[in-house]
Coordinates of C-alpha atoms and ligand atoms in Angstrom, one line a residue:
X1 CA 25.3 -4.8 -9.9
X2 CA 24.3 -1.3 -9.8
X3 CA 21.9 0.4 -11.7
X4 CA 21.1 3.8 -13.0
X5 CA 17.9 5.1 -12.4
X6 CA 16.5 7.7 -14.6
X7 CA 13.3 9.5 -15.0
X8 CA 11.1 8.8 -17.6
X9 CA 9.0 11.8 -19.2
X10 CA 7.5 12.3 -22.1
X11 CA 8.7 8.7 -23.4
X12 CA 12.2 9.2 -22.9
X13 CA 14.8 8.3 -19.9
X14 CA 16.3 11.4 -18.8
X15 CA 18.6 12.3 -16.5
X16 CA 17.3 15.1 -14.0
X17 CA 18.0 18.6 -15.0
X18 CA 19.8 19.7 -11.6
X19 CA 21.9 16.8 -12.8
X20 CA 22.2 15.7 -9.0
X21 CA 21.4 12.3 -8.0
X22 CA 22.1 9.9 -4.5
X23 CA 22.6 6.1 -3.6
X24 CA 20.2 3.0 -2.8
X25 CA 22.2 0.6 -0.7
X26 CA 21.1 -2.6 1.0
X27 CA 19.7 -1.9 3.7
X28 CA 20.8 -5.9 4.6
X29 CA 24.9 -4.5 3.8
X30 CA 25.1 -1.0 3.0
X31 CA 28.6 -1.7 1.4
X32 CA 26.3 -2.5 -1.4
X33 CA 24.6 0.0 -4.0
X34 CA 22.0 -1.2 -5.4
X35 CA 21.4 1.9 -7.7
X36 CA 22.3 5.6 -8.6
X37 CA 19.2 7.7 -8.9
X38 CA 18.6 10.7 -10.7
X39 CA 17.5 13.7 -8.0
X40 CA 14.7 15.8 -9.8
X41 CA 13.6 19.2 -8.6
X42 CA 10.2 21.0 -9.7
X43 CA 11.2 21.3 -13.5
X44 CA 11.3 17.5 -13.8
X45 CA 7.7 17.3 -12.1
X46 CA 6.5 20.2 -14.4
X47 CA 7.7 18.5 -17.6
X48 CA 6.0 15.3 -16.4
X49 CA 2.7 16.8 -15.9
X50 CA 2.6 18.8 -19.5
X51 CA 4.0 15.5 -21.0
X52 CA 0.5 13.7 -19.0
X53 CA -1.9 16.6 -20.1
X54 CA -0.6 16.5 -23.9
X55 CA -0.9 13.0 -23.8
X56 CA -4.4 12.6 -22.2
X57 CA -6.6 13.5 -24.9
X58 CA -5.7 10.3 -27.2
X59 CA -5.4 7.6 -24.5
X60 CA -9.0 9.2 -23.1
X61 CA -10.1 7.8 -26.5
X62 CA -7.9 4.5 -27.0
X63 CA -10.3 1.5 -26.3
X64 CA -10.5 0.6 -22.8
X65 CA -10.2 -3.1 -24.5
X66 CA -6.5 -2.1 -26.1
X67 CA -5.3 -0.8 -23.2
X68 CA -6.3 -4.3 -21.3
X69 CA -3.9 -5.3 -24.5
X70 CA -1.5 -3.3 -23.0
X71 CA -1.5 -3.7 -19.2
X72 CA -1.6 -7.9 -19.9
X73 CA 1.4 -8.0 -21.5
X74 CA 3.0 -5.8 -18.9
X75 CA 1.9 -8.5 -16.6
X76 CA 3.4 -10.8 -18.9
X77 CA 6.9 -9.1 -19.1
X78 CA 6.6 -9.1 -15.3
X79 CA 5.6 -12.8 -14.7
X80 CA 9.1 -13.5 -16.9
X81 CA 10.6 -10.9 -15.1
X82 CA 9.6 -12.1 -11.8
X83 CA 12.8 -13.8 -10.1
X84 CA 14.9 -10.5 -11.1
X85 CA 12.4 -8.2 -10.1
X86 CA 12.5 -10.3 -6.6
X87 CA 16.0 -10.4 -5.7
X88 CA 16.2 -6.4 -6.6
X89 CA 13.6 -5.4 -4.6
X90 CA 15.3 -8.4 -1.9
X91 CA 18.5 -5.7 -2.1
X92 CA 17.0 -2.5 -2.8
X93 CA 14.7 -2.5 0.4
X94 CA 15.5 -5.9 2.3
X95 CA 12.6 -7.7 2.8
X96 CA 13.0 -11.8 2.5
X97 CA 13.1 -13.4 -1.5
X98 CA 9.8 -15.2 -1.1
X99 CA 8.1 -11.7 0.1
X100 CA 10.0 -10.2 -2.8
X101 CA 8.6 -12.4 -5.3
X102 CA 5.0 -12.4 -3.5
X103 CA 5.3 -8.4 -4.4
X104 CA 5.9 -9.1 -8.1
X105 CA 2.9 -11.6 -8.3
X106 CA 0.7 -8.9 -6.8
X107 CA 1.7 -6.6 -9.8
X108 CA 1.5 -9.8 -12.1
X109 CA -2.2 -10.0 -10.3
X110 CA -3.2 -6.5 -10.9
X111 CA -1.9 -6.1 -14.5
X112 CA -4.2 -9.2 -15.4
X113 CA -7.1 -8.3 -13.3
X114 CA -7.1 -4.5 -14.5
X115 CA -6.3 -5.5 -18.2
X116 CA -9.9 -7.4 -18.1
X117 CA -11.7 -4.1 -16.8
X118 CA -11.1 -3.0 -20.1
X119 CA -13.6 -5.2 -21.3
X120 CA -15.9 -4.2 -18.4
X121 CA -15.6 -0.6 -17.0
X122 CA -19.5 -0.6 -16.7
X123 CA -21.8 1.6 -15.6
X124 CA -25.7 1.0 -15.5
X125 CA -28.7 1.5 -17.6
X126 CA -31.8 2.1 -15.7
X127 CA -35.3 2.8 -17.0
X128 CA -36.6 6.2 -17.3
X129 CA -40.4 7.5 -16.3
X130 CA -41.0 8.8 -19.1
X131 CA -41.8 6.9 -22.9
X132 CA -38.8 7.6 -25.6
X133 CA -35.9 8.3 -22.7
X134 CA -32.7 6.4 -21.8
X135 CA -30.5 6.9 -19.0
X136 CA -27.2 5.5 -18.3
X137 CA -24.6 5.9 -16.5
X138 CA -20.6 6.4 -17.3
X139 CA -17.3 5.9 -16.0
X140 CA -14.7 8.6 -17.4
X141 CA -11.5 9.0 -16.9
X142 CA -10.6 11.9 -14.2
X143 CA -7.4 13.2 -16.4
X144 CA -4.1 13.7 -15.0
X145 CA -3.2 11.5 -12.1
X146 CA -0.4 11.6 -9.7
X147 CA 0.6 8.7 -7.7
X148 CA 2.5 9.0 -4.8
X149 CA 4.3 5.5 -3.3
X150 CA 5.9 4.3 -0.2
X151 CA 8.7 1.7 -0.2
X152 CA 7.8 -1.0 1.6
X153 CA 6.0 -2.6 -1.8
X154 CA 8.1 -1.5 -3.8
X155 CA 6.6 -3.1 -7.3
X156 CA 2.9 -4.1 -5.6
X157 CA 1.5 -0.6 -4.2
X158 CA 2.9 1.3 -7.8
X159 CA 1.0 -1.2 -9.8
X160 CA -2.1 -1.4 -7.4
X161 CA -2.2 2.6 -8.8
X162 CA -0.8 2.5 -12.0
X163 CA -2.7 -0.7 -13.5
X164 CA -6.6 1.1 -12.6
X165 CA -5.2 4.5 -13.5
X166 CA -4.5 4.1 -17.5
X167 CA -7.1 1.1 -17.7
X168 CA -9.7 4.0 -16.8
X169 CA -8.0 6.3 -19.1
X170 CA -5.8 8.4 -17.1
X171 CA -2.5 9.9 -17.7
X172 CA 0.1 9.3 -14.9
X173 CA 3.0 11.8 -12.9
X174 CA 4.2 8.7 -11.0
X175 CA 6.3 9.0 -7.9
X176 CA 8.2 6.5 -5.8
X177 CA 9.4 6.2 -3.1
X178 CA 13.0 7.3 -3.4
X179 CA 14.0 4.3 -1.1
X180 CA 13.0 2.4 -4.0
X181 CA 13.5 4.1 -7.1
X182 CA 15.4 1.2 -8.9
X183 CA 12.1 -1.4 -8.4
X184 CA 9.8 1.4 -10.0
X185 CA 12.3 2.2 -12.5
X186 CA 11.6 -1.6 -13.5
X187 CA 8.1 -1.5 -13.5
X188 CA 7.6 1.5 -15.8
X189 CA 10.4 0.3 -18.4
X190 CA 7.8 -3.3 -18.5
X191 CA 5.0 -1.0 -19.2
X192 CA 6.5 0.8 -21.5
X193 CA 7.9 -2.7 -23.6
X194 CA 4.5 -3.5 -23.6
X195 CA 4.0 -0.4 -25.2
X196 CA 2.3 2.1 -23.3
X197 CA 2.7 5.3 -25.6
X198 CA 5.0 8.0 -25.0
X199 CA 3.7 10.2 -22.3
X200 CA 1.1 8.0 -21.2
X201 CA 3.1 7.2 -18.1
X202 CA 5.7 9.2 -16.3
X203 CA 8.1 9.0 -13.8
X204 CA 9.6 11.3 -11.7
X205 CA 12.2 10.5 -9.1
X206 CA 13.2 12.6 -5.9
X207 CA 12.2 13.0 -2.1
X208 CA 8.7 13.6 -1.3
X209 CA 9.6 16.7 0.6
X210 CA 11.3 18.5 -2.4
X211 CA 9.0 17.2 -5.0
X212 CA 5.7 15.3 -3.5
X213 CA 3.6 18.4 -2.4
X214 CA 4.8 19.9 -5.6
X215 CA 3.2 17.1 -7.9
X216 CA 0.1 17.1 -5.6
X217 CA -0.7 20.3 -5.8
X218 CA 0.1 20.7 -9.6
X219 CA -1.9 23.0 -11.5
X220 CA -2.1 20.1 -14.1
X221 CA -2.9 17.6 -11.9
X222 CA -6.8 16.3 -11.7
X223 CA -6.7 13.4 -9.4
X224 CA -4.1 12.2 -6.2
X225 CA -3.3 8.4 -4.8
X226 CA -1.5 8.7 -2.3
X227 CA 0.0 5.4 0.1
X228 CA 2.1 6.5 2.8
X229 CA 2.1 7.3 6.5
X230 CA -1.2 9.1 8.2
X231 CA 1.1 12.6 8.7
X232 CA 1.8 13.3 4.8
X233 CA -1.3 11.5 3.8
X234 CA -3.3 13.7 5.7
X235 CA -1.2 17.1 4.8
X236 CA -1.7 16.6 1.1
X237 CA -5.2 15.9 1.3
X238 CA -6.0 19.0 2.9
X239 CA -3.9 21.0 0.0
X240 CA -6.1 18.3 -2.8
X241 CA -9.3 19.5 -1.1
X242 CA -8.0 23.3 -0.9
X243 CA -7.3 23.1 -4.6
X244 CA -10.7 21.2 -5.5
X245 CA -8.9 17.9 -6.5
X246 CA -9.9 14.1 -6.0
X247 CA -7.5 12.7 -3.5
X248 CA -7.6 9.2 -1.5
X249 CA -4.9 8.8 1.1
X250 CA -3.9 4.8 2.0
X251 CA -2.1 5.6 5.5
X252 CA -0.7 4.1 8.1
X253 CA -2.1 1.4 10.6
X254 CA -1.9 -0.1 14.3
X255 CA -3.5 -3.2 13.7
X256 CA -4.7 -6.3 15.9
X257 CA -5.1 -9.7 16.7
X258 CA -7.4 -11.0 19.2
X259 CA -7.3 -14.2 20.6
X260 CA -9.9 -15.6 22.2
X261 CA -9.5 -18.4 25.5
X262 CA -11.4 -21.3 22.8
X263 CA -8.7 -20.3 19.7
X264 CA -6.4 -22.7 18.2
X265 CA -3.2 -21.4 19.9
X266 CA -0.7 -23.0 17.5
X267 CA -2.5 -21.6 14.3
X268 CA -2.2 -18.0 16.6
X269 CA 1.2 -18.1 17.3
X270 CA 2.0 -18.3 13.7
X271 CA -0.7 -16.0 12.5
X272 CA 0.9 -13.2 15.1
X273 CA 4.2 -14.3 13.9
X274 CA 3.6 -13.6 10.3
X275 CA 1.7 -10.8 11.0
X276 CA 4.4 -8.9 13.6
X277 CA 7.3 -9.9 12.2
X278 CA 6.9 -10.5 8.1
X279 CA 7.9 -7.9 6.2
X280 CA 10.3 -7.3 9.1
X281 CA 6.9 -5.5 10.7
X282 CA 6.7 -3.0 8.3
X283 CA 3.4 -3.3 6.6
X284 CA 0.9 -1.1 6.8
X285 CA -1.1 -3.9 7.8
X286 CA 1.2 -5.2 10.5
X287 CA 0.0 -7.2 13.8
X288 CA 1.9 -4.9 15.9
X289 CA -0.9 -5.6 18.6
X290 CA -1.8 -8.7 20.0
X291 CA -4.7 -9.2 22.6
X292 CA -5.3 -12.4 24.4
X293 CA -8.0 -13.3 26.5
X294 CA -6.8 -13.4 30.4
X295 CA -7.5 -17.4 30.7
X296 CA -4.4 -17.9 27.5
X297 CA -2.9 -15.2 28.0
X298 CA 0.1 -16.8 29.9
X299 CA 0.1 -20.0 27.7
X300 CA 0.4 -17.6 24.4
X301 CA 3.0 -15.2 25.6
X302 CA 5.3 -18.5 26.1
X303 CA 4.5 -20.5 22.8
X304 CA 4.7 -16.5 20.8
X305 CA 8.1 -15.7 22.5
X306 CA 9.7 -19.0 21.9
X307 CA 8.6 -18.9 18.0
X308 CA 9.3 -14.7 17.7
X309 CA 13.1 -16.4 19.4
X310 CA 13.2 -18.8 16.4
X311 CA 13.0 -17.0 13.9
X312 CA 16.6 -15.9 11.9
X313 CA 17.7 -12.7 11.4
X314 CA 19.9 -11.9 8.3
X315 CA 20.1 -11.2 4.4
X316 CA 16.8 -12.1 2.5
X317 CA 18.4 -13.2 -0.2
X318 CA 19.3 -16.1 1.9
X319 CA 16.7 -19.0 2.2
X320 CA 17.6 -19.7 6.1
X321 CA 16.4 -16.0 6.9
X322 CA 13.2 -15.2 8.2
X323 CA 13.4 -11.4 9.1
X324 CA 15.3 -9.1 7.2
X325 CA 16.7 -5.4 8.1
X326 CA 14.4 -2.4 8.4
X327 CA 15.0 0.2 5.6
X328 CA 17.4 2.4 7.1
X329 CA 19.1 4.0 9.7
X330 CA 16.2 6.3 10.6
X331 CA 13.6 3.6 10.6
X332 CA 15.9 1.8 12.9
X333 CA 16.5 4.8 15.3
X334 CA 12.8 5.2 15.3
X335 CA 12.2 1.5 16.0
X336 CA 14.9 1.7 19.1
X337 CA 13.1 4.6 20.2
X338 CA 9.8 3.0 20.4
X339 CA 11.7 0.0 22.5
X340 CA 12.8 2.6 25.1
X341 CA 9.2 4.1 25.1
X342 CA 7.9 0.5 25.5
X343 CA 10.1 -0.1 28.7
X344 CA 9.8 3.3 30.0
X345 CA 6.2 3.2 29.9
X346 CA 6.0 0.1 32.1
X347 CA 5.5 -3.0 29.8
X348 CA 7.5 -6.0 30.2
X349 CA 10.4 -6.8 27.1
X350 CA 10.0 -10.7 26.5
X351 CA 12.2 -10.9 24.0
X352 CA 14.7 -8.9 21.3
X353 CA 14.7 -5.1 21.9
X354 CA 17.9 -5.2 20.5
X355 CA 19.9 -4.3 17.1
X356 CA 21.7 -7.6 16.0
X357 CA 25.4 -6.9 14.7
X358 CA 26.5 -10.3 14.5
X359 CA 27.5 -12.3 11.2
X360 CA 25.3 -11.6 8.3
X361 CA 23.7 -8.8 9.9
X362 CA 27.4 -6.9 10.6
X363 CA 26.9 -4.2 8.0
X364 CA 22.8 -3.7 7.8
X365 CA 19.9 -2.2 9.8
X366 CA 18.7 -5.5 11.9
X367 CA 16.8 -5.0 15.2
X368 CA 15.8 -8.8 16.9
X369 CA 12.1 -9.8 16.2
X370 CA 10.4 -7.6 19.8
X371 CA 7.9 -9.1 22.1
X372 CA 6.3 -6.7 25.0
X373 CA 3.6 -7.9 27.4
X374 CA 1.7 -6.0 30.4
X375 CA 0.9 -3.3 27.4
X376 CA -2.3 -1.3 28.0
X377 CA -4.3 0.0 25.1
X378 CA -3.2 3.7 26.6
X379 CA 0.5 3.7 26.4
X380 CA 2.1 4.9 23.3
X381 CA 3.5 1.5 21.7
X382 CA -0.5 0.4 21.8
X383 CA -1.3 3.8 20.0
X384 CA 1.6 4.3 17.4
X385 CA 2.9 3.0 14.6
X386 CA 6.0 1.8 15.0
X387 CA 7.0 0.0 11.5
X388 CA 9.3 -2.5 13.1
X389 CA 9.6 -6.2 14.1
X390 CA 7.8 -4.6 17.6
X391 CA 4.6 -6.5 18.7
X392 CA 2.5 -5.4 22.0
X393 CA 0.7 -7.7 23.9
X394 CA -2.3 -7.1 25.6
X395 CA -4.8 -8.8 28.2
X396 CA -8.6 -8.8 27.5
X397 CA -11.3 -10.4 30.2
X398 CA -14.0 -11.5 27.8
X399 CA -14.7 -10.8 23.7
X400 CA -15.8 -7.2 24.5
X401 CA -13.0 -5.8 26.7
X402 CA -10.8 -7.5 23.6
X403 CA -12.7 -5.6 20.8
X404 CA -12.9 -2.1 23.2
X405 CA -9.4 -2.6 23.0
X406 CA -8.7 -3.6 19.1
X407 CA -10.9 -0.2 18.1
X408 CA -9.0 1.9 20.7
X409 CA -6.4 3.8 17.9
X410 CA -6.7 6.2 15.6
X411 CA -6.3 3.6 13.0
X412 CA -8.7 1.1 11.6
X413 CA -6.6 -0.8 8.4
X414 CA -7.3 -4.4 9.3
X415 CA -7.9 -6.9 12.5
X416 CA -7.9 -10.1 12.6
X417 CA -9.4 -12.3 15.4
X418 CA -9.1 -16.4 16.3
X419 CA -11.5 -18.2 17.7
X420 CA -13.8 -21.0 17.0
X421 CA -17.1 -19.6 18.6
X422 CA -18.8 -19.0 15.5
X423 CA -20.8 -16.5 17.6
X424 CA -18.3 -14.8 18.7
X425 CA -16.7 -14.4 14.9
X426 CA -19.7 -13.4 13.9
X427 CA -19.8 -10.0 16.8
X428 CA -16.2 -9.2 15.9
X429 CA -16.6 -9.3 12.4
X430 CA -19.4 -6.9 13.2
X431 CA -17.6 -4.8 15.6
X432 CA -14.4 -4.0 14.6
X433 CA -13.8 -0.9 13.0
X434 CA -11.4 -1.8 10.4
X435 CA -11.5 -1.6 6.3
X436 CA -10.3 -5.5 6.7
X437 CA -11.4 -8.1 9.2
X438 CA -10.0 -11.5 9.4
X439 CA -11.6 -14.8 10.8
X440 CA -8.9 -17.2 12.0
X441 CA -5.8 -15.9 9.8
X442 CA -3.4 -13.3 10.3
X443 CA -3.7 -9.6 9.5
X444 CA -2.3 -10.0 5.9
X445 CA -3.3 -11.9 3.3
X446 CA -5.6 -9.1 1.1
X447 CA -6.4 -10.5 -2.4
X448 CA -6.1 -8.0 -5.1
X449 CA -9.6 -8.7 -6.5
X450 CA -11.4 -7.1 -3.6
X451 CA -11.3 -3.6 -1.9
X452 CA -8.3 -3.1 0.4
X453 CA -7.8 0.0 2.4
X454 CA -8.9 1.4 6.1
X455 CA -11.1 3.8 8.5
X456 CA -10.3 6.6 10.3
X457 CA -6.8 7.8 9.8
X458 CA -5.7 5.0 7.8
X459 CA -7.5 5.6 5.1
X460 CA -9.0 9.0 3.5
X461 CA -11.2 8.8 0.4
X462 CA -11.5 5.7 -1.5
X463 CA -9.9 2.2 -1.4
X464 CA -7.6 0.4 -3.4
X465 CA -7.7 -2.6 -5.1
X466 CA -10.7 -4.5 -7.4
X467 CA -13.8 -5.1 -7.1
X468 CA -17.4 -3.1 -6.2
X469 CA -16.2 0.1 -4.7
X470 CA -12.7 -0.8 -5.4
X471 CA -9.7 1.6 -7.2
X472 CA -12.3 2.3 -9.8
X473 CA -13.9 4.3 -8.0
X474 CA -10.8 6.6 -7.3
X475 CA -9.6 6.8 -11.4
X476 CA -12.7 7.7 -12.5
X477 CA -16.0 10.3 -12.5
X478 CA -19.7 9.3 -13.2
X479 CA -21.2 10.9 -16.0
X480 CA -25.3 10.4 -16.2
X481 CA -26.5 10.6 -19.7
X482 CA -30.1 11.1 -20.1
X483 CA -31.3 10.8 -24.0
X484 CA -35.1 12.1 -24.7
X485 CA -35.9 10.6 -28.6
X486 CA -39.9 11.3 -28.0
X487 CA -39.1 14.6 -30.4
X488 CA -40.9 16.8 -27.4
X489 CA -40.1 18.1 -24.3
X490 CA -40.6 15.5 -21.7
X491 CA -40.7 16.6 -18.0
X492 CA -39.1 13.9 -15.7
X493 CA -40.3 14.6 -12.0
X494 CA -42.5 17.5 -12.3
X495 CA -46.1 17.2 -11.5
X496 CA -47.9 16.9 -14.7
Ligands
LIG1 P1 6.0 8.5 3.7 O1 4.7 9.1 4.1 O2 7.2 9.0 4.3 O3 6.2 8.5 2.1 C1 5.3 8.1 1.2 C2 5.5 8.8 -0.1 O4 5.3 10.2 0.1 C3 6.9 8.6 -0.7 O5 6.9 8.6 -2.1 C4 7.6 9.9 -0.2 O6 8.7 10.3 -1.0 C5 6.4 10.9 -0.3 N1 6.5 12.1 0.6 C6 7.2 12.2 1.7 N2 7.1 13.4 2.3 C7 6.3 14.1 1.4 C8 5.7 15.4 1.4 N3 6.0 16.2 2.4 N4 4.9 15.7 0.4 C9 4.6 14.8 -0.5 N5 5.1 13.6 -0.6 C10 5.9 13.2 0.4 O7 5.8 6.9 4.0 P2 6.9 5.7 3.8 O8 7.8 5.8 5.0 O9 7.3 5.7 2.5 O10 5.9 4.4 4.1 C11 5.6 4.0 5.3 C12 4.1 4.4 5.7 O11 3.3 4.0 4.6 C13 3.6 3.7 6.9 O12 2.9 4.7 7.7 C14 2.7 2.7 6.4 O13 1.6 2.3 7.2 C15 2.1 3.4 5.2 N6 1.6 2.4 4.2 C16 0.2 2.3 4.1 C17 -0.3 1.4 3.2 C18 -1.8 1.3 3.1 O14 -2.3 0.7 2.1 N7 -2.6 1.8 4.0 C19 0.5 0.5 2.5 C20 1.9 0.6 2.6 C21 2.4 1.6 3.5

């Protein structure tokens, strides 16, 4: 079935005003469209921003409480929702069902965990040094927020920004990727059922290089989230700083695994599996780096290419696949490239390095799950993100050569590391330079009730997710409120 997506300002469903639009296909059979999309220009992003701006002033003052109301029942249209919602994003962007429907139940997650901030959204009260004074502190609500999203969550990372944004108070210029415009379109149209008012929320589709700067840098615009790779990330945020407005950048990452000589190998093998080859390799928070202590390295690299050889190629939609397509025919070209860098640059291809053509994967973007070994930490495929089923191997002598090595990119999302040297967990976890460490599990599995978001150039700003320090802290300003009811002037910090 194919479906018709619109933008949605100002409460309405609108068809962009250039009255162009282009095709989603399946990335898993491109004889498929999966939607029509409306292609905005500028004047759609302008009349999202005045609708956000007009709109602000009375959900600023709605009770955080009512729009938990709100953001629950979206959840609750979503949980009901769930199986659709799956399968479309299953065809709009290709990853397998189960990952699909694992996307939903993060925005299920997030709706119900945001919709209780209503009730919370606290700040502190702290004693004063002086008789008759109180001081508090005050979350508010920054204003006018854009949100900028990448398609490889097509439901999750939207609702990771959208749920925190109009708990806090904001108004939203929303912006999806347009690889995924028909997901988003589905997300909004819940929030709106569950009767977020007119304006409130807005959505603007188009590609980020004719609109995405535009909405970032918009007069109207008070605050930026921004998930996407470290190049635009880190372009926008120098125009947000420029323009004096609160940005945070989730980027890209070039993650890894260690495993250490006393690990369990089995329960490695599958965590560097799921890690380098779910999502068809393209998460952010991909294994696309493995290193292996010298004395398993040779037993590893056997028991990880036989399982990487396993695994099935095809349409997620089917149970029997374990690895869908890429996104499209870019992606794949880049992933390709990156396998001729690889053997170019002198590592050894174990296994796959190939585009698969046969049966279900005759009309989609399918490259075999990629194993290299002999990679060392300097050559491009250990440095770059590749966003593919392409995983690097890598031999470490001891547990410092093997963290030297994990902290060697630019990156720092997440690492993971397996071993059962409580010690040795214990230096790691202190050591690498990531926003996510993981003791004896794989390099995804972030819960939504906890920050989530990287150093260095993955991450710019502030992190995602709940908890202390969490997307809060992005969607909203402190405000200290000191109140003197002594009836005289009271001097706080002056030498009396
Ligand atoms: P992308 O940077 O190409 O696009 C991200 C968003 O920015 C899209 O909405 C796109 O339309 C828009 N955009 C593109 N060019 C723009 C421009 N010039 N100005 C403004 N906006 C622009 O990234 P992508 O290909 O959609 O996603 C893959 C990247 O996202 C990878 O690097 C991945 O690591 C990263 N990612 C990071 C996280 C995280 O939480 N750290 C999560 C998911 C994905």
């Amino acid at each position: 079935m194919t479906e018709f997506a619109k933008n949605f300002i100002d409460g309405r469903w609108e068809e962009a005003l250039t009255g162009e639009t282009f095709e989603n296909r399946s990335p898993a059979d491109t004889g498929q469209l999966v939607g029509v999309v409306v292609k905005s220009g500028k004047r759609e992003v302008d009349a999202a921003a005045a609708a956000a701006r007009k709109a602000f002033q009375a959900w600023r003052l709605f009770p955080a409480p009512k729009r938990g109301e709100i953001l629950f029942r979206a959840g609750e249209l979503l949980l009901k929702r769930k199986k659709e919602l799956g399968e479309l994003e299953t065809r709009e962007m290709g990853k397998i069902l189960q990952e699909g429907l694992g996307d939903v139940q993060e925005a299920i997650d997030m709706a119900y965990y945001m919709a209780a901030e209503g009730r919370r959204l606290s700040g502190e009260t702290i004693p004063s040094e002086l008789r008759d004074k109180d001081c508090k502190s005050v979350r508010v609500p920054l204003g006018v927020c854009a949100l900028i999203t990448p398609w490889n969550f097509p439901i999750a990372i939207p609702a990771w920004k959208i749920m925190p944004a109009l708990i806090s108070g904001n108004t939203v210029v929303f912006k999806p990727s347009s690889y995924t415009s028909v997901a988003a379109s589905k997300l909004v149209q819940a929030l709106e059922e569950a009767g977020v008012p007119k304006g409130v929320l807005n959505l603007v589709h188009g590609r980020g290089e004719d609109i995405g700067e535009h909405l970032a840098t918009h007069p109207e615009i008070d605050g930026v989230s921004f998930t996407g790779s470290t190049a635009v990330g880190e372009k926008l945020a120098a125009r947000c700083v420029e323009l004096g407005k609160k940005v945070s950048c989730e980027m890209g990452g070039k993650n890894a695994i260690i495993v250490m000589d006393d690990a369990d190998l089995a329960l490695a093998v599958e965590g560097a599996v799921w890690g380098g080859f779910g999502t068809t390799g393209q998460r952010c928070t991909a294994a696309s780096r493995v290193v292996v202590h010298q004395d398993v390295y040779d037993t590893f690299l056997e028991m990880f290419t036989n399982a990487a050889r396993e695994l099935k190629l095809g349409n997620g939609l089917l149970e029997k696949t374990d690895v869908g397509p890429v996104i499209n025919r870019a992606q794949m070209e880049k992933v390709l490239n990156y396998i001729d860098v690889g053997k170019e640059e002198g590592s050894k291809l174990l296994t796959g390095g190939k585009v698969c053509r046969e049966g279900d994967c005759a009309r989609g973007y399918f490259i075999e799950p990629t194993i290299f070994s002999d990679v060392e930490a300097r050559m491009r495929i250990a440095q770059e993100e590749v966003f593919g089923p392409v995983v690097s191997v890598l031999k470490a002598r001891d547990l410092e050569d093997a963290i030297t090595i994990a902290n060697s990119t630019k990156y720092g999302l997440v690492s993971a590391i397996y071993t059962r040297d409580v010690n040795k967990s214990a230096i790691a976890e202190r050591e690498l330079d990531t926003g996510i460490v993981y003791i004896n599990s794989s390099t995804i599995g972030a819960e939504i009730q906890l920050p989530f978001g990287g150093t260095r150039k993955s991450g710019l700003g502030h992190r995602e997710a709940g908890g202390r320090g969490g997307a809060l802290d992005m969607f909203t300003k402190w405000k200290v409120i000191y109140r003197d009811y002594s009836g005289k002037l009271q001097k706080a910090q002056i030498d009396r």
